[in-house]
């Protein structure tokens, strides 16, 4: 029996097969069985990736290839390569991208999310606004409750547009709980138009902001995006 057949048999928990019990009776049909199990394994893997892509709720596709480092000079090709390699996700590092609108923060967050899904990681993407809605309605909405269950299993959670809308006291507390819950187990990617010095205002509580930033930045890469926005530089007109 070949090693491939043994490992496929183990993968499908076919214990008699993997123990080699029927080895002699399979001599002629072995390649056929391998073919069959291989096809089934591939189909299952495809379904798993498709299911994870659906759960990730990434709104659009943006890739690392499409990110132009000539336009966004604050980010180097080397940094892009490190981000794309995703080793930092295994180490549960966080990534915070700060800068003015249109400078490519969401683009890179989506590129990271798409790559992670492709590589088999469990990912969830939401704007801060959507995340707050999910957390606030988790007790009364089955959909929100199921999203929260998924978030707690994720390897990577992406929170887009932190800081655009002011947070209520309840929301600030929910944000703090989320960061605490994911701390050291899950990579958190945050995009924000506000530098950390503005987060006390954003949360409306400097003690809470300090405690949150303490956890968020313990193992964290901060990227500052600069320059004019892509949208303004590439503005299109109707006339
Ligand atoms: P932000 O989240 O910082 O406000 P986005 O990532 O949404 O900005 O970027 C706005 C648009 O410009 C998107 O369509 C994005 O793909 C594009 N864009 C921004 N920066 C770059 C870049 N450096 N290379 C390629 N496209 C970019
Ligand atoms: Mg954005």
PDB file of C-alpha atoms and ligand atoms in Angstrom:
ATOM      1  CA  UNK A   1       0.000   0.000   0.000  1.00  0.00           C
ATOM      2  CA  UNK A   2       1.343   3.426  -0.873  1.00  0.00           C
ATOM      3  CA  UNK A   3       1.831   6.139   1.725  1.00  0.00           C
ATOM      4  CA  UNK A   4      -0.663   8.351  -0.072  1.00  0.00           C
ATOM      5  CA  UNK A   5      -3.424   5.765   0.278  1.00  0.00           C
ATOM      6  CA  UNK A   6      -2.623   5.298   3.957  1.00  0.00           C
ATOM      7  CA  UNK A   7      -2.727   9.028   4.645  1.00  0.00           C
ATOM      8  CA  UNK A   8      -5.956   9.497   2.650  1.00  0.00           C
ATOM      9  CA  UNK A   9      -7.527   6.578   4.531  1.00  0.00           C
ATOM     10  CA  UNK A  10      -6.524   8.215   7.831  1.00  0.00           C
ATOM     11  CA  UNK A  11      -7.942  11.550   6.686  1.00  0.00           C
ATOM     12  CA  UNK A  12     -11.337   9.893   6.103  1.00  0.00           C
ATOM     13  CA  UNK A  13     -11.069   7.804   9.274  1.00  0.00           C
ATOM     14  CA  UNK A  14     -11.135   4.554   7.284  1.00  0.00           C
ATOM     15  CA  UNK A  15      -9.357   2.653  10.019  1.00  0.00           C
ATOM     16  CA  UNK A  16      -9.390  -0.806   8.452  1.00  0.00           C
ATOM     17  CA  UNK A  17      -7.981   0.566   5.242  1.00  0.00           C
ATOM     18  CA  UNK A  18      -5.310   2.674   6.927  1.00  0.00           C
ATOM     19  CA  UNK A  19      -4.186  -0.266   9.081  1.00  0.00           C
ATOM     20  CA  UNK A  20      -3.353  -2.138   5.865  1.00  0.00           C
ATOM     21  CA  UNK A  21      -5.800  -4.966   6.634  1.00  0.00           C
ATOM     22  CA  UNK A  22      -7.055  -5.196   3.043  1.00  0.00           C
ATOM     23  CA  UNK A  23      -3.735  -4.410   1.423  1.00  0.00           C
ATOM     24  CA  UNK A  24      -3.489  -7.639  -0.562  1.00  0.00           C
ATOM     25  CA  UNK A  25      -7.058  -7.497  -1.907  1.00  0.00           C
ATOM     26  CA  UNK A  26      -6.470  -3.965  -3.227  1.00  0.00           C
ATOM     27  CA  UNK A  27      -3.410  -4.625  -5.283  1.00  0.00           C
ATOM     28  CA  UNK A  28      -5.148  -4.055  -8.636  1.00  0.00           C
ATOM     29  CA  UNK A  29      -7.605  -1.362  -7.627  1.00  0.00           C
ATOM     30  CA  UNK A  30      -5.308   0.731  -5.476  1.00  0.00           C
ATOM     31  CA  UNK A  31      -4.749   3.561  -7.945  1.00  0.00           C
ATOM     32  CA  UNK A  32      -8.495   3.732  -8.522  1.00  0.00           C
ATOM     33  CA  UNK A  33      -9.184   4.075  -4.784  1.00  0.00           C
ATOM     34  CA  UNK A  34      -6.481   6.719  -4.443  1.00  0.00           C
ATOM     35  CA  UNK A  35      -8.030   8.631  -7.322  1.00  0.00           C
ATOM     36  CA  UNK A  36     -11.458   8.484  -5.690  1.00  0.00           C
ATOM     37  CA  UNK A  37     -10.282   9.582  -2.232  1.00  0.00           C
ATOM     38  CA  UNK A  38      -8.103  12.323  -3.711  1.00  0.00           C
ATOM     39  CA  UNK A  39     -11.071  13.747  -5.636  1.00  0.00           C
ATOM     40  CA  UNK A  40     -13.226  13.639  -2.503  1.00  0.00           C
ATOM     41  CA  UNK A  41     -10.493  15.351  -0.437  1.00  0.00           C
ATOM     42  CA  UNK A  42     -10.158  18.111  -3.034  1.00  0.00           C
ATOM     43  CA  UNK A  43     -13.918  18.648  -3.224  1.00  0.00           C
ATOM     44  CA  UNK A  44     -14.139  18.902   0.574  1.00  0.00           C
ATOM     45  CA  UNK A  45     -11.265  21.377   0.705  1.00  0.00           C
ATOM     46  CA  UNK A  46     -12.980  23.510  -1.962  1.00  0.00           C
ATOM     47  CA  UNK A  47     -16.221  23.491   0.018  1.00  0.00           C
ATOM     48  CA  UNK A  48     -14.330  24.438   3.177  1.00  0.00           C
ATOM     49  CA  UNK A  49     -12.624  27.410   1.473  1.00  0.00           C
ATOM     50  CA  UNK A  50     -15.940  28.539  -0.075  1.00  0.00           C
ATOM     51  CA  UNK A  51     -17.658  28.306   3.321  1.00  0.00           C
ATOM     52  CA  UNK A  52     -14.878  30.307   4.986  1.00  0.00           C
ATOM     53  CA  UNK A  53     -14.963  32.917   2.253  1.00  0.00           C
ATOM     54  CA  UNK A  54     -18.698  33.316   2.872  1.00  0.00           C
ATOM     55  CA  UNK A  55     -18.269  33.603   6.644  1.00  0.00           C
ATOM     56  CA  UNK A  56     -15.480  36.185   6.224  1.00  0.00           C
ATOM     57  CA  UNK A  57     -17.920  38.713   4.734  1.00  0.00           C
ATOM     58  CA  UNK A  58     -15.217  40.528   2.766  1.00  0.00           C
ATOM     59  CA  UNK A  59     -17.158  43.106   0.740  1.00  0.00           C
ATOM     60  CA  UNK A  60     -14.896  43.230  -2.345  1.00  0.00           C
ATOM     61  CA  UNK A  61     -11.756  41.693  -3.709  1.00  0.00           C
ATOM     62  CA  UNK A  62      -8.546  43.713  -3.338  1.00  0.00           C
ATOM     63  CA  UNK A  63      -5.153  42.079  -3.687  1.00  0.00           C
ATOM     64  CA  UNK A  64      -1.553  42.823  -2.737  1.00  0.00           C
ATOM     65  CA  UNK A  65      -0.666  42.822  -6.454  1.00  0.00           C
ATOM     66  CA  UNK A  66      -2.995  45.753  -7.103  1.00  0.00           C
ATOM     67  CA  UNK A  67      -1.465  47.866  -4.311  1.00  0.00           C
ATOM     68  CA  UNK A  68       0.760  50.554  -5.807  1.00  0.00           C
ATOM     69  CA  UNK A  69       3.725  51.393  -3.532  1.00  0.00           C
ATOM     70  CA  UNK A  70       4.726  54.252  -5.873  1.00  0.00           C
ATOM     71  CA  UNK A  71       1.481  55.945  -4.969  1.00  0.00           C
ATOM     72  CA  UNK A  72       1.578  55.067  -1.243  1.00  0.00           C
ATOM     73  CA  UNK A  73       5.215  55.702  -0.388  1.00  0.00           C
ATOM     74  CA  UNK A  74       4.789  55.137   3.356  1.00  0.00           C
ATOM     75  CA  UNK A  75       4.446  51.389   2.733  1.00  0.00           C
ATOM     76  CA  UNK A  76       7.458  49.486   1.382  1.00  0.00           C
ATOM     77  CA  UNK A  77       7.410  46.389  -0.837  1.00  0.00           C
ATOM     78  CA  UNK A  78       9.167  44.550   1.967  1.00  0.00           C
ATOM     79  CA  UNK A  79       6.366  45.440   4.393  1.00  0.00           C
ATOM     80  CA  UNK A  80       3.805  44.230   1.855  1.00  0.00           C
ATOM     81  CA  UNK A  81       5.653  40.933   1.495  1.00  0.00           C
ATOM     82  CA  UNK A  82       5.767  40.451   5.254  1.00  0.00           C
ATOM     83  CA  UNK A  83       2.052  41.185   5.532  1.00  0.00           C
ATOM     84  CA  UNK A  84       1.268  38.801   2.670  1.00  0.00           C
ATOM     85  CA  UNK A  85       3.281  35.954   4.222  1.00  0.00           C
ATOM     86  CA  UNK A  86       0.805  35.966   7.174  1.00  0.00           C
ATOM     87  CA  UNK A  87       3.282  34.588   9.729  1.00  0.00           C
ATOM     88  CA  UNK A  88       2.161  37.417  11.984  1.00  0.00           C
ATOM     89  CA  UNK A  89      -1.327  35.875  12.028  1.00  0.00           C
ATOM     90  CA  UNK A  90       0.116  32.647  13.429  1.00  0.00           C
ATOM     91  CA  UNK A  91       1.753  34.751  16.132  1.00  0.00           C
ATOM     92  CA  UNK A  92      -1.542  36.596  16.831  1.00  0.00           C
ATOM     93  CA  UNK A  93       0.036  39.968  16.082  1.00  0.00           C
ATOM     94  CA  UNK A  94      -2.283  42.913  15.520  1.00  0.00           C
ATOM     95  CA  UNK A  95      -2.068  45.413  12.684  1.00  0.00           C
ATOM     96  CA  UNK A  96      -3.289  48.984  12.948  1.00  0.00           C
ATOM     97  CA  UNK A  97      -3.380  51.167   9.849  1.00  0.00           C
ATOM     98  CA  UNK A  98      -3.808  54.867  10.448  1.00  0.00           C
ATOM     99  CA  UNK A  99      -4.157  57.665   7.928  1.00  0.00           C
ATOM    100  CA  UNK A 100      -6.424  60.046   6.031  1.00  0.00           C
ATOM    101  CA  UNK A 101      -9.254  58.821   3.746  1.00  0.00           C
ATOM    102  CA  UNK A 102      -8.417  57.231   0.416  1.00  0.00           C
ATOM    103  CA  UNK A 103      -4.823  56.312   1.257  1.00  0.00           C
ATOM    104  CA  UNK A 104      -5.318  52.537   0.838  1.00  0.00           C
ATOM    105  CA  UNK A 105      -5.973  51.310   4.382  1.00  0.00           C
ATOM    106  CA  UNK A 106      -9.108  49.345   3.533  1.00  0.00           C
ATOM    107  CA  UNK A 107      -7.447  48.085   0.341  1.00  0.00           C
ATOM    108  CA  UNK A 108      -4.634  46.484   2.360  1.00  0.00           C
ATOM    109  CA  UNK A 109      -7.025  45.192   5.027  1.00  0.00           C
ATOM    110  CA  UNK A 110      -9.025  43.441   2.291  1.00  0.00           C
ATOM    111  CA  UNK A 111      -5.846  42.094   0.673  1.00  0.00           C
ATOM    112  CA  UNK A 112      -4.828  40.579   4.011  1.00  0.00           C
ATOM    113  CA  UNK A 113      -8.334  39.152   4.509  1.00  0.00           C
ATOM    114  CA  UNK A 114      -8.547  37.595   1.060  1.00  0.00           C
ATOM    115  CA  UNK A 115      -5.094  36.069   1.309  1.00  0.00           C
ATOM    116  CA  UNK A 116      -5.863  34.655   4.764  1.00  0.00           C
ATOM    117  CA  UNK A 117      -9.084  33.030   3.533  1.00  0.00           C
ATOM    118  CA  UNK A 118      -7.203  31.501   0.599  1.00  0.00           C
ATOM    119  CA  UNK A 119      -4.630  30.110   3.013  1.00  0.00           C
ATOM    120  CA  UNK A 120      -7.313  28.453   5.146  1.00  0.00           C
ATOM    121  CA  UNK A 121      -7.536  30.920   8.036  1.00  0.00           C
ATOM    122  CA  UNK A 122     -10.862  31.795   9.619  1.00  0.00           C
ATOM    123  CA  UNK A 123     -11.521  35.471   8.963  1.00  0.00           C
ATOM    124  CA  UNK A 124     -14.198  38.023   9.722  1.00  0.00           C
ATOM    125  CA  UNK A 125     -14.427  41.499   8.223  1.00  0.00           C
ATOM    126  CA  UNK A 126     -16.762  44.249   9.428  1.00  0.00           C
ATOM    127  CA  UNK A 127     -16.860  48.006   9.570  1.00  0.00           C
ATOM    128  CA  UNK A 128     -16.834  49.338  13.125  1.00  0.00           C
ATOM    129  CA  UNK A 129     -20.440  50.345  12.612  1.00  0.00           C
ATOM    130  CA  UNK A 130     -21.508  46.828  11.614  1.00  0.00           C
ATOM    131  CA  UNK A 131     -19.469  45.263  14.424  1.00  0.00           C
ATOM    132  CA  UNK A 132     -21.194  47.509  16.964  1.00  0.00           C
ATOM    133  CA  UNK A 133     -24.565  46.490  15.560  1.00  0.00           C
ATOM    134  CA  UNK A 134     -23.625  42.799  15.840  1.00  0.00           C
ATOM    135  CA  UNK A 135     -22.399  43.136  19.411  1.00  0.00           C
ATOM    136  CA  UNK A 136     -25.378  45.206  20.528  1.00  0.00           C
ATOM    137  CA  UNK A 137     -27.933  42.780  19.069  1.00  0.00           C
ATOM    138  CA  UNK A 138     -26.245  39.486  19.978  1.00  0.00           C
ATOM    139  CA  UNK A 139     -28.854  38.761  22.680  1.00  0.00           C
ATOM    140  CA  UNK A 140     -31.877  39.407  20.478  1.00  0.00           C
ATOM    141  CA  UNK A 141     -30.762  38.340  17.014  1.00  0.00           C
ATOM    142  CA  UNK A 142     -29.846  34.770  16.076  1.00  0.00           C
ATOM    143  CA  UNK A 143     -27.845  36.115  13.130  1.00  0.00           C
ATOM    144  CA  UNK A 144     -25.766  38.387  15.359  1.00  0.00           C
ATOM    145  CA  UNK A 145     -25.284  35.579  17.892  1.00  0.00           C
ATOM    146  CA  UNK A 146     -23.988  33.297  15.160  1.00  0.00           C
ATOM    147  CA  UNK A 147     -21.624  36.008  13.888  1.00  0.00           C
ATOM    148  CA  UNK A 148     -20.259  36.438  17.422  1.00  0.00           C
ATOM    149  CA  UNK A 149     -19.685  32.664  17.656  1.00  0.00           C
ATOM    150  CA  UNK A 150     -17.768  32.818  14.367  1.00  0.00           C
ATOM    151  CA  UNK A 151     -15.730  35.853  15.513  1.00  0.00           C
ATOM    152  CA  UNK A 152     -14.669  33.942  18.629  1.00  0.00           C
ATOM    153  CA  UNK A 153     -13.337  31.088  16.462  1.00  0.00           C
ATOM    154  CA  UNK A 154     -11.523  33.351  14.005  1.00  0.00           C
ATOM    155  CA  UNK A 155      -7.785  33.605  13.445  1.00  0.00           C
ATOM    156  CA  UNK A 156      -8.154  37.101  12.008  1.00  0.00           C
ATOM    157  CA  UNK A 157     -10.754  39.803  12.648  1.00  0.00           C
ATOM    158  CA  UNK A 158     -10.726  42.975  10.545  1.00  0.00           C
ATOM    159  CA  UNK A 159     -12.377  46.107  11.903  1.00  0.00           C
ATOM    160  CA  UNK A 160     -12.636  48.800   9.256  1.00  0.00           C
ATOM    161  CA  UNK A 161     -13.222  52.513   9.816  1.00  0.00           C
ATOM    162  CA  UNK A 162     -12.658  52.824  13.533  1.00  0.00           C
ATOM    163  CA  UNK A 163     -13.025  56.470  14.484  1.00  0.00           C
ATOM    164  CA  UNK A 164     -15.296  57.821  11.765  1.00  0.00           C
ATOM    165  CA  UNK A 165     -18.363  57.690  13.986  1.00  0.00           C
ATOM    166  CA  UNK A 166     -18.224  58.662  17.668  1.00  0.00           C
ATOM    167  CA  UNK A 167     -18.896  55.829  20.141  1.00  0.00           C
ATOM    168  CA  UNK A 168     -21.512  55.841  22.871  1.00  0.00           C
ATOM    169  CA  UNK A 169     -20.517  54.660  26.345  1.00  0.00           C
ATOM    170  CA  UNK A 170     -22.039  51.236  25.662  1.00  0.00           C
ATOM    171  CA  UNK A 171     -20.211  50.988  22.339  1.00  0.00           C
ATOM    172  CA  UNK A 172     -16.884  51.997  23.903  1.00  0.00           C
ATOM    173  CA  UNK A 173     -17.335  49.212  26.477  1.00  0.00           C
ATOM    174  CA  UNK A 174     -18.246  46.685  23.765  1.00  0.00           C
ATOM    175  CA  UNK A 175     -15.170  47.684  21.764  1.00  0.00           C
ATOM    176  CA  UNK A 176     -12.986  47.228  24.860  1.00  0.00           C
ATOM    177  CA  UNK A 177     -14.524  43.796  25.586  1.00  0.00           C
ATOM    178  CA  UNK A 178     -13.935  42.715  21.994  1.00  0.00           C
ATOM    179  CA  UNK A 179     -10.262  43.731  22.070  1.00  0.00           C
ATOM    180  CA  UNK A 180      -9.825  41.989  25.452  1.00  0.00           C
ATOM    181  CA  UNK A 181     -11.527  38.845  24.238  1.00  0.00           C
ATOM    182  CA  UNK A 182      -9.407  38.562  21.098  1.00  0.00           C
ATOM    183  CA  UNK A 183      -6.203  39.542  22.915  1.00  0.00           C
ATOM    184  CA  UNK A 184      -3.319  37.098  22.329  1.00  0.00           C
ATOM    185  CA  UNK A 185      -5.493  34.537  20.524  1.00  0.00           C
ATOM    186  CA  UNK A 186      -6.668  36.321  17.388  1.00  0.00           C
ATOM    187  CA  UNK A 187      -5.053  38.836  15.075  1.00  0.00           C
ATOM    188  CA  UNK A 188      -6.966  42.072  14.917  1.00  0.00           C
ATOM    189  CA  UNK A 189      -6.579  44.389  11.934  1.00  0.00           C
ATOM    190  CA  UNK A 190      -7.876  47.910  12.452  1.00  0.00           C
ATOM    191  CA  UNK A 191      -8.089  50.797  10.022  1.00  0.00           C
ATOM    192  CA  UNK A 192      -8.607  54.270  11.398  1.00  0.00           C
ATOM    193  CA  UNK A 193      -8.468  57.908  10.396  1.00  0.00           C
ATOM    194  CA  UNK A 194      -7.501  58.766  13.989  1.00  0.00           C
ATOM    195  CA  UNK A 195      -4.062  58.384  15.564  1.00  0.00           C
ATOM    196  CA  UNK A 196      -3.935  56.775  19.027  1.00  0.00           C
ATOM    197  CA  UNK A 197      -3.794  60.204  20.673  1.00  0.00           C
ATOM    198  CA  UNK A 198      -7.382  60.724  19.469  1.00  0.00           C
ATOM    199  CA  UNK A 199      -8.699  57.463  20.917  1.00  0.00           C
ATOM    200  CA  UNK A 200      -9.435  58.818  24.387  1.00  0.00           C
ATOM    201  CA  UNK A 201     -11.842  61.240  22.735  1.00  0.00           C
ATOM    202  CA  UNK A 202     -13.213  58.521  20.490  1.00  0.00           C
ATOM    203  CA  UNK A 203     -13.947  56.261  23.478  1.00  0.00           C
ATOM    204  CA  UNK A 204     -14.988  59.162  25.673  1.00  0.00           C
ATOM    205  CA  UNK A 205     -12.924  57.714  28.522  1.00  0.00           C
ATOM    206  CA  UNK A 206      -9.151  58.027  28.854  1.00  0.00           C
ATOM    207  CA  UNK A 207      -8.803  55.171  31.367  1.00  0.00           C
ATOM    208  CA  UNK A 208     -10.683  52.792  29.074  1.00  0.00           C
ATOM    209  CA  UNK A 209      -8.655  54.022  26.064  1.00  0.00           C
ATOM    210  CA  UNK A 210      -5.356  53.377  27.893  1.00  0.00           C
ATOM    211  CA  UNK A 211      -6.439  49.865  28.886  1.00  0.00           C
ATOM    212  CA  UNK A 212      -7.642  49.112  25.354  1.00  0.00           C
ATOM    213  CA  UNK A 213      -4.493  50.440  23.670  1.00  0.00           C
ATOM    214  CA  UNK A 214      -2.343  48.531  26.163  1.00  0.00           C
ATOM    215  CA  UNK A 215      -3.814  45.223  24.949  1.00  0.00           C
ATOM    216  CA  UNK A 216      -4.127  46.222  21.296  1.00  0.00           C
ATOM    217  CA  UNK A 217      -0.539  47.409  20.922  1.00  0.00           C
ATOM    218  CA  UNK A 218       1.234  44.772  23.040  1.00  0.00           C
ATOM    219  CA  UNK A 219       2.015  42.691  19.915  1.00  0.00           C
ATOM    220  CA  UNK A 220       1.236  45.054  17.109  1.00  0.00           C
ATOM    221  CA  UNK A 221       2.479  46.640  13.911  1.00  0.00           C
ATOM    222  CA  UNK A 222       1.319  50.190  13.313  1.00  0.00           C
ATOM    223  CA  UNK A 223       1.408  51.498   9.748  1.00  0.00           C
ATOM    224  CA  UNK A 224       0.958  55.195   9.087  1.00  0.00           C
ATOM    225  CA  UNK A 225      -0.483  56.023   5.678  1.00  0.00           C
ATOM    226  CA  UNK A 226       0.299  59.423   4.263  1.00  0.00           C
ATOM    227  CA  UNK A 227      -0.323  61.601   1.274  1.00  0.00           C
ATOM    228  CA  UNK A 228      -3.366  62.621  -0.682  1.00  0.00           C
ATOM    229  CA  UNK A 229      -6.107  60.075  -1.216  1.00  0.00           C
ATOM    230  CA  UNK A 230      -6.236  57.809  -4.257  1.00  0.00           C
ATOM    231  CA  UNK A 231      -9.820  58.843  -4.972  1.00  0.00           C
ATOM    232  CA  UNK A 232      -8.904  62.535  -5.258  1.00  0.00           C
ATOM    233  CA  UNK A 233      -5.805  61.786  -7.343  1.00  0.00           C
ATOM    234  CA  UNK A 234      -7.845  59.567  -9.695  1.00  0.00           C
ATOM    235  CA  UNK A 235     -11.076  61.515  -9.730  1.00  0.00           C
ATOM    236  CA  UNK A 236     -13.261  60.823 -12.746  1.00  0.00           C
ATOM    237  CA  UNK A 237     -15.735  63.263 -14.231  1.00  0.00           C
ATOM    238  CA  UNK A 238     -18.996  62.635 -16.054  1.00  0.00           C
ATOM    239  CA  UNK A 239     -18.423  65.597 -18.405  1.00  0.00           C
TER     240      UNK A 239
HETATM  241  P1  LIG B   1      -8.965  54.208   2.850  1.00  0.00           P
HETATM  242  O1  LIG B   1      -9.511  52.959   3.426  1.00  0.00           O
HETATM  243  O2  LIG B   1      -7.596  54.557   3.338  1.00  0.00           O
HETATM  244  O3  LIG B   1      -9.909  55.360   2.981  1.00  0.00           O
HETATM  245  P2  LIG B   1      -9.175  52.753   0.370  1.00  0.00           P
HETATM  246  O4  LIG B   1      -8.308  51.590   0.675  1.00  0.00           O
HETATM  247  O5  LIG B   1     -10.638  52.525   0.412  1.00  0.00           O
HETATM  248  O6  LIG B   1      -8.788  54.007   1.283  1.00  0.00           O
HETATM  249  O7  LIG B   1      -8.772  53.325  -1.051  1.00  0.00           O
HETATM  250  C1  LIG B   1      -9.674  54.036  -1.887  1.00  0.00           C
HETATM  251  C2  LIG B   1      -9.581  53.506  -3.308  1.00  0.00           C
HETATM  252  O8  LIG B   1      -8.280  53.761  -3.829  1.00  0.00           O
HETATM  253  C3  LIG B   1      -9.763  52.008  -3.387  1.00  0.00           C
HETATM  254  O9  LIG B   1     -10.435  51.700  -4.576  1.00  0.00           O
HETATM  255  C4  LIG B   1      -8.348  51.451  -3.412  1.00  0.00           C
HETATM  256  O10 LIG B   1      -8.285  50.230  -4.105  1.00  0.00           O
HETATM  257  C5  LIG B   1      -7.590  52.554  -4.126  1.00  0.00           C
HETATM  258  N1  LIG B   1      -6.227  52.705  -3.632  1.00  0.00           N
HETATM  259  C6  LIG B   1      -5.826  53.435  -2.559  1.00  0.00           C
HETATM  260  N2  LIG B   1      -4.501  53.386  -2.405  1.00  0.00           N
HETATM  261  C7  LIG B   1      -4.043  52.585  -3.382  1.00  0.00           C
HETATM  262  C8  LIG B   1      -2.725  52.139  -3.755  1.00  0.00           C
HETATM  263  N3  LIG B   1      -1.631  52.524  -3.086  1.00  0.00           N
HETATM  264  N4  LIG B   1      -2.633  51.325  -4.835  1.00  0.00           N
HETATM  265  C9  LIG B   1      -3.732  50.961  -5.523  1.00  0.00           C
HETATM  266  N5  LIG B   1      -4.978  51.339  -5.228  1.00  0.00           N
HETATM  267  C10 LIG B   1      -5.146  52.149  -4.171  1.00  0.00           C
HETATM  268 MG1  LIG B   2     -11.330  52.733   4.330  1.00  0.00          MG
END
